[in-house]
Structures are given as C-alpha cells and as structure tokens.
C-alpha cells in the first residue's frame, strides 16, 4: 500500500480547507441576500463528475454509485476520531445529485449506519429551509436543525435532510468533520 507523507497530507488538507472557505464565502456573497426559495440559474455550484471508483475495502461489484438507500435505516452511534468514518460523525464526501447520480458535489454528511460496505449518510446544508418549509414539503423534502459544529469552518447552523439516505463508500470520505452530540443524533434517528 502506498503510504503518503503525513506532511503532504496535512498540506493537502490545509489547501482543501482554504479552497472550501473561499468557495463558501463566494456562495454567500453571490446569493446571500435572496430568500432561500429564490435562486438564479447561476446560484447552484457547477456539477462535478463522479470521482474515480475507489479501490479496496470490500467494494461492491457495481461500477459507481448503486443508488440511494431505500430500506429501513437502523441508526447506530459509534463515533471514534480515529481517521476512519464512523456512524455518529459528520464527514465530507462527494454526494451525487438526486436527479443525476453521475453529477454531484463535495459536502458534509452525517453518517447514520451501514449497508454492507457502504456507509449510510444524510446530507447537511447551511441553508435555512425553515423559511421555505411549505415549498420543501411540497417537493417531499424534510429537514431538521442540528446546530453548529466543526464541519462548517464559518460556524453556520446546519440542517440535515431526513428523507434521502445516501450511500457513501468509506474510501470516498475526504476528511472527518466532527462527532455529532449524542442527544442530537438520537433526535435525528427518531425523526428518520
């Protein structure tokens, strides 16, 4: 196995964090004054193609994303800040768009369980969907406030989407963000 120099990894993590902060600031400047339900075509970040299929750690036989998880989630809380993604942690990963799984973007997700080799995760957002709750409900989307955490370098409050469970391969996790408070995790699990 090719072991990466820890200093190069740290440098890469710093560069990624600086780039993410710059993108977050740019997104806030370009669309921060409009209500959440009003967006122009340029507000959505450009879609990025699916990352290369990772290798190792019991990858399923399918090529690429097998689709969102449709079964009953059995949430578990087992966070360990050991460099490995665990249920109960908020991590960053590439998340496919719901309408086109070949496109997506890097975003924070809450890991809530497993499905074979896949992690089951719920996407997070810093957008406040309370302001457009009726529109979101009509579209079938349900959100829950979970507060702030180290996953957002700007300290913005986050919401977790409850009605879409995403499969994430452990090798696709970019970095650990934080351990979610057990009481909040339990509220999310009950709301699922």
mmCIF file of N, CA, C and O in Angstrom, residues 25-81:
data_model
loop_
_atom_site.group_PDB
_atom_site.id
_atom_site.type_symbol
_atom_site.label_atom_id
_atom_site.label_comp_id
_atom_site.label_asym_id
_atom_site.label_seq_id
_atom_site.Cartn_x
_atom_site.Cartn_y
_atom_site.Cartn_z
ATOM 1 N N UNK A 25 -17.457 31.489 1.018
ATOM 2 C CA UNK A 25 -17.594 32.944 1.066
ATOM 3 C C UNK A 25 -18.137 33.476 -0.252
ATOM 4 O O UNK A 25 -18.983 34.366 -0.269
ATOM 5 N N UNK A 26 -17.685 32.922 -1.373
ATOM 6 C CA UNK A 26 -18.171 33.353 -2.677
ATOM 7 C C UNK A 26 -19.652 33.042 -2.837
ATOM 8 O O UNK A 26 -20.419 33.849 -3.351
ATOM 9 N N UNK A 27 -20.092 31.847 -2.382
ATOM 10 C CA UNK A 27 -21.505 31.483 -2.469
ATOM 11 C C UNK A 27 -22.362 32.420 -1.624
ATOM 12 O O UNK A 27 -23.435 32.834 -2.039
ATOM 13 N N UNK A 28 -21.883 32.758 -0.418
ATOM 14 C CA UNK A 28 -22.652 33.675 0.436
ATOM 15 C C UNK A 28 -22.764 35.055 -0.208
ATOM 16 O O UNK A 28 -23.808 35.682 -0.164
ATOM 17 N N UNK A 29 -21.663 35.540 -0.800
ATOM 18 C CA UNK A 29 -21.699 36.868 -1.428
ATOM 19 C C UNK A 29 -22.638 36.892 -2.625
ATOM 20 O O UNK A 29 -23.354 37.851 -2.855
ATOM 21 N N UNK A 30 -22.668 35.792 -3.400
ATOM 22 C CA UNK A 30 -23.453 35.805 -4.631
ATOM 23 C C UNK A 30 -24.934 35.563 -4.403
ATOM 24 O O UNK A 30 -25.750 35.956 -5.219
ATOM 25 N N UNK A 31 -25.321 34.924 -3.295
ATOM 26 C CA UNK A 31 -26.740 34.621 -3.140
ATOM 27 C C UNK A 31 -27.263 34.833 -1.745
ATOM 28 O O UNK A 31 -28.375 34.442 -1.439
ATOM 29 N N UNK A 32 -26.497 35.464 -0.893
ATOM 30 C CA UNK A 32 -26.889 35.595 0.494
ATOM 31 C C UNK A 32 -28.051 36.520 0.755
ATOM 32 O O UNK A 32 -28.706 36.416 1.775
ATOM 33 N N UNK A 33 -28.377 37.453 -0.134
ATOM 34 C CA UNK A 33 -29.437 38.409 0.143
ATOM 35 C C UNK A 33 -30.802 37.947 -0.320
ATOM 36 O O UNK A 33 -31.799 38.565 -0.001
ATOM 37 N N UNK A 34 -30.868 36.873 -1.118
ATOM 38 C CA UNK A 34 -32.153 36.391 -1.612
ATOM 39 C C UNK A 34 -32.752 35.411 -0.630
ATOM 40 O O UNK A 34 -32.034 34.656 -0.002
ATOM 41 N N UNK A 35 -34.064 35.377 -0.507
ATOM 42 C CA UNK A 35 -34.685 34.330 0.302
ATOM 43 C C UNK A 35 -34.318 32.959 -0.247
ATOM 44 O O UNK A 35 -34.025 32.817 -1.423
ATOM 45 N N UNK A 36 -34.359 31.959 0.615
ATOM 46 C CA UNK A 36 -33.889 30.614 0.244
ATOM 47 C C UNK A 36 -34.600 30.053 -0.974
ATOM 48 O O UNK A 36 -34.020 29.328 -1.748
ATOM 49 N N UNK A 37 -35.859 30.365 -1.180
ATOM 50 C CA UNK A 37 -36.603 29.805 -2.303
ATOM 51 C C UNK A 37 -36.351 30.491 -3.618
ATOM 52 O O UNK A 37 -36.773 30.018 -4.663
ATOM 53 N N UNK A 38 -35.677 31.627 -3.613
ATOM 54 C CA UNK A 38 -35.449 32.376 -4.846
ATOM 55 C C UNK A 38 -33.994 32.252 -5.260
ATOM 56 O O UNK A 38 -33.093 32.728 -4.588
ATOM 57 N N UNK A 39 -33.769 31.600 -6.375
ATOM 58 C CA UNK A 39 -32.412 31.411 -6.866
ATOM 59 C C UNK A 39 -32.352 31.719 -8.339
ATOM 60 O O UNK A 39 -33.298 31.475 -9.062
ATOM 61 N N UNK A 40 -31.212 32.197 -8.744
ATOM 62 C CA UNK A 40 -30.992 32.376 -10.174
ATOM 63 C C UNK A 40 -30.261 31.152 -10.684
ATOM 64 O O UNK A 40 -29.745 30.358 -9.914
ATOM 65 N N UNK A 41 -30.190 31.002 -11.985
ATOM 66 C CA UNK A 41 -29.555 29.826 -12.577
ATOM 67 C C UNK A 41 -28.093 29.723 -12.172
ATOM 68 O O UNK A 41 -27.542 28.639 -12.096
ATOM 69 N N UNK A 42 -27.441 30.825 -11.899
ATOM 70 C CA UNK A 42 -26.026 30.792 -11.565
ATOM 71 C C UNK A 42 -25.738 30.465 -10.116
ATOM 72 O O UNK A 42 -24.589 30.348 -9.731
ATOM 73 N N UNK A 43 -26.753 30.321 -9.268
ATOM 74 C CA UNK A 43 -26.522 30.086 -7.857
ATOM 75 C C UNK A 43 -26.028 28.687 -7.537
ATOM 76 O O UNK A 43 -25.299 28.498 -6.593
ATOM 77 N N UNK A 44 -26.447 27.696 -8.282
ATOM 78 C CA UNK A 44 -26.034 26.331 -7.994
ATOM 79 C C UNK A 44 -24.595 26.143 -8.448
ATOM 80 O O UNK A 44 -24.232 26.471 -9.562
ATOM 81 N N UNK A 45 -23.753 25.613 -7.567
ATOM 82 C CA UNK A 45 -22.369 25.396 -7.976
ATOM 83 C C UNK A 45 -22.311 24.443 -9.163
ATOM 84 O O UNK A 45 -23.171 23.580 -9.320
ATOM 85 N N UNK A 46 -21.305 24.615 -9.964
ATOM 86 C CA UNK A 46 -21.145 23.749 -11.130
ATOM 87 C C UNK A 46 -21.027 22.304 -10.678
ATOM 88 O O UNK A 46 -20.345 22.000 -9.703
ATOM 89 N N UNK A 47 -21.714 21.416 -11.368
ATOM 90 C CA UNK A 47 -21.667 19.994 -11.025
ATOM 91 C C UNK A 47 -20.289 19.451 -11.342
ATOM 92 O O UNK A 47 -19.649 19.859 -12.300
ATOM 93 N N UNK A 48 -19.845 18.549 -10.514
ATOM 94 C CA UNK A 48 -18.574 17.896 -10.764
ATOM 95 C C UNK A 48 -18.853 16.446 -11.108
ATOM 96 O O UNK A 48 -19.773 15.846 -10.566
ATOM 97 N N UNK A 49 -18.085 15.879 -12.019
ATOM 98 C CA UNK A 49 -18.327 14.485 -12.376
ATOM 99 C C UNK A 49 -18.010 13.570 -11.201
ATOM 100 O O UNK A 49 -17.282 13.939 -10.295
ATOM 101 N N UNK A 50 -18.581 12.372 -11.257
ATOM 102 C CA UNK A 50 -18.358 11.385 -10.214
ATOM 103 C C UNK A 50 -16.866 11.120 -10.092
ATOM 104 O O UNK A 50 -16.167 10.980 -11.086
ATOM 105 N N UNK A 51 -16.347 11.019 -8.843
ATOM 106 C CA UNK A 51 -14.916 10.736 -8.688
ATOM 107 C C UNK A 51 -14.617 9.320 -9.155
ATOM 108 O O UNK A 51 -15.516 8.494 -9.259
ATOM 109 N N UNK A 52 -13.348 9.039 -9.429
ATOM 110 C CA UNK A 52 -12.998 7.692 -9.855
ATOM 111 C C UNK A 52 -13.404 6.683 -8.790
ATOM 112 O O UNK A 52 -13.399 6.989 -7.612
ATOM 113 N N UNK A 53 -13.753 5.505 -9.234
ATOM 114 C CA UNK A 53 -14.158 4.450 -8.312
ATOM 115 C C UNK A 53 -12.977 4.093 -7.421
ATOM 116 O O UNK A 53 -11.898 3.755 -7.891
ATOM 117 N N UNK A 54 -13.161 4.184 -6.074
ATOM 118 C CA UNK A 54 -12.058 3.837 -5.184
ATOM 119 C C UNK A 54 -11.797 2.341 -5.210
ATOM 120 O O UNK A 54 -12.656 1.561 -5.606
ATOM 121 N N UNK A 55 -10.622 1.942 -4.763
ATOM 122 C CA UNK A 55 -10.311 0.516 -4.741
ATOM 123 C C UNK A 55 -10.112 0.066 -3.305
ATOM 124 O O UNK A 55 -9.810 0.854 -2.433
ATOM 125 N N UNK A 56 -10.285 -1.213 -3.080
ATOM 126 C CA UNK A 56 -10.022 -1.782 -1.767
ATOM 127 C C UNK A 56 -11.227 -1.774 -0.855
ATOM 128 O O UNK A 56 -12.314 -1.345 -1.193
ATOM 129 N N UNK A 57 -11.032 -2.293 0.342
ATOM 130 C CA UNK A 57 -12.006 -2.350 1.430
ATOM 131 C C UNK A 57 -13.367 -2.885 1.025
ATOM 132 O O UNK A 57 -14.390 -2.284 1.307
ATOM 133 N N UNK A 58 -13.390 -3.995 0.323
ATOM 134 C CA UNK A 58 -14.647 -4.677 0.060
ATOM 135 C C UNK A 58 -15.618 -3.923 -0.816
ATOM 136 O O UNK A 58 -16.803 -3.867 -0.533
ATOM 137 N N UNK A 59 -15.123 -3.329 -1.888
ATOM 138 C CA UNK A 59 -16.026 -2.620 -2.794
ATOM 139 C C UNK A 59 -17.048 -3.561 -3.386
ATOM 140 O O UNK A 59 -16.735 -4.702 -3.712
ATOM 141 N N UNK A 60 -18.273 -3.113 -3.524
ATOM 142 C CA UNK A 60 -19.269 -3.952 -4.170
ATOM 143 C C UNK A 60 -18.920 -4.149 -5.640
ATOM 144 O O UNK A 60 -18.103 -3.420 -6.190
ATOM 145 N N UNK A 61 -19.555 -5.112 -6.249
ATOM 146 C CA UNK A 61 -19.278 -5.441 -7.645
ATOM 147 C C UNK A 61 -19.769 -4.369 -8.611
ATOM 148 O O UNK A 61 -19.365 -4.334 -9.744
ATOM 149 N N UNK A 62 -20.674 -3.491 -8.172
ATOM 150 C CA UNK A 62 -21.220 -2.489 -9.083
ATOM 151 C C UNK A 62 -20.164 -1.462 -9.443
ATOM 152 O O UNK A 62 -19.215 -1.239 -8.708
ATOM 153 N N UNK A 63 -20.322 -0.856 -10.583
ATOM 154 C CA UNK A 63 -19.416 0.191 -11.013
ATOM 155 C C UNK A 63 -20.070 1.528 -10.715
ATOM 156 O O UNK A 63 -21.093 1.854 -11.280
ATOM 157 N N UNK A 64 -19.542 2.291 -9.775
ATOM 158 C CA UNK A 64 -20.104 3.584 -9.459
ATOM 159 C C UNK A 64 -21.163 3.508 -8.379
ATOM 160 O O UNK A 64 -21.235 2.563 -7.608
ATOM 161 N N UNK A 65 -21.995 4.528 -8.345
ATOM 162 C CA UNK A 65 -22.995 4.677 -7.294
ATOM 163 C C UNK A 65 -24.176 3.740 -7.518
ATOM 164 O O UNK A 65 -24.791 3.760 -8.578
ATOM 165 N N UNK A 66 -24.534 2.918 -6.516
ATOM 166 C CA UNK A 66 -25.633 1.965 -6.710
ATOM 167 C C UNK A 66 -27.016 2.572 -6.501
ATOM 168 O O UNK A 66 -28.012 1.889 -6.643
ATOM 169 N N UNK A 67 -27.084 3.826 -6.153
ATOM 170 C CA UNK A 67 -28.369 4.474 -5.900
ATOM 171 C C UNK A 67 -28.566 4.736 -4.419
ATOM 172 O O UNK A 67 -27.887 4.182 -3.564
ATOM 173 N N UNK A 68 -29.505 5.622 -4.115
ATOM 174 C CA UNK A 68 -29.814 5.951 -2.733
ATOM 175 C C UNK A 68 -30.371 4.721 -2.014
ATOM 176 O O UNK A 68 -30.991 3.852 -2.628
ATOM 177 N N UNK A 69 -30.186 4.673 -0.709
ATOM 178 C CA UNK A 69 -30.687 3.570 0.106
ATOM 179 C C UNK A 69 -32.186 3.738 0.286
ATOM 180 O O UNK A 69 -32.669 4.811 0.635
ATOM 181 N N UNK A 70 -32.933 2.679 0.042
ATOM 182 C CA UNK A 70 -34.401 2.737 0.110
ATOM 183 C C UNK A 70 -34.979 1.949 1.285
ATOM 184 O O UNK A 70 -36.166 2.025 1.535
ATOM 185 N N UNK A 71 -34.184 1.174 1.992
ATOM 186 C CA UNK A 71 -34.695 0.333 3.067
ATOM 187 C C UNK A 71 -34.892 1.095 4.368
ATOM 188 O O UNK A 71 -34.797 2.325 4.425
ATOM 189 N N UNK A 72 -35.155 0.353 5.420
ATOM 190 C CA UNK A 72 -35.311 0.941 6.747
ATOM 191 C C UNK A 72 -33.928 1.103 7.368
ATOM 192 O O UNK A 72 -33.173 0.141 7.486
ATOM 193 N N UNK A 73 -33.611 2.324 7.761
ATOM 194 C CA UNK A 73 -32.309 2.610 8.364
ATOM 195 C C UNK A 73 -32.345 2.198 9.832
ATOM 196 O O UNK A 73 -33.298 2.498 10.542
ATOM 197 N N UNK A 74 -31.298 1.495 10.258
ATOM 198 C CA UNK A 74 -31.133 1.158 11.670
ATOM 199 C C UNK A 74 -29.970 2.002 12.185
ATOM 200 O O UNK A 74 -28.811 1.569 12.124
ATOM 201 N N UNK A 75 -30.277 3.232 12.655
ATOM 202 C CA UNK A 75 -29.197 4.133 13.072
ATOM 203 C C UNK A 75 -28.392 3.569 14.243
ATOM 204 O O UNK A 75 -28.944 2.949 15.149
ATOM 205 N N UNK A 76 -27.086 3.762 14.167
ATOM 206 C CA UNK A 76 -26.184 3.391 15.250
ATOM 207 C C UNK A 76 -25.280 4.582 15.539
ATOM 208 O O UNK A 76 -25.023 5.405 14.667
ATOM 209 N N UNK A 77 -24.806 4.669 16.765
ATOM 210 C CA UNK A 77 -23.927 5.761 17.182
ATOM 211 C C UNK A 77 -22.629 5.134 17.692
ATOM 212 O O UNK A 77 -22.588 4.572 18.779
ATOM 213 N N UNK A 78 -21.568 5.193 16.851
ATOM 214 C CA UNK A 78 -20.275 4.599 17.196
ATOM 215 C C UNK A 78 -19.115 5.495 16.764
ATOM 216 O O UNK A 78 -18.197 5.046 16.088
ATOM 217 N N UNK A 79 -19.129 6.775 17.117
ATOM 218 C CA UNK A 79 -18.047 7.645 16.636
ATOM 219 C C UNK A 79 -16.713 7.367 17.331
ATOM 220 O O UNK A 79 -16.671 7.076 18.516
ATOM 221 N N UNK A 80 -15.651 7.417 16.544
ATOM 222 C CA UNK A 80 -14.286 7.334 17.052
ATOM 223 C C UNK A 80 -13.444 8.242 16.175
ATOM 224 O O UNK A 80 -13.402 8.043 14.962
ATOM 225 N N UNK A 81 -12.786 9.217 16.759
ATOM 226 C CA UNK A 81 -11.917 10.090 15.958
ATOM 227 C C UNK A 81 -10.594 9.369 15.708
ATOM 228 O O UNK A 81 -9.565 9.676 16.289
#
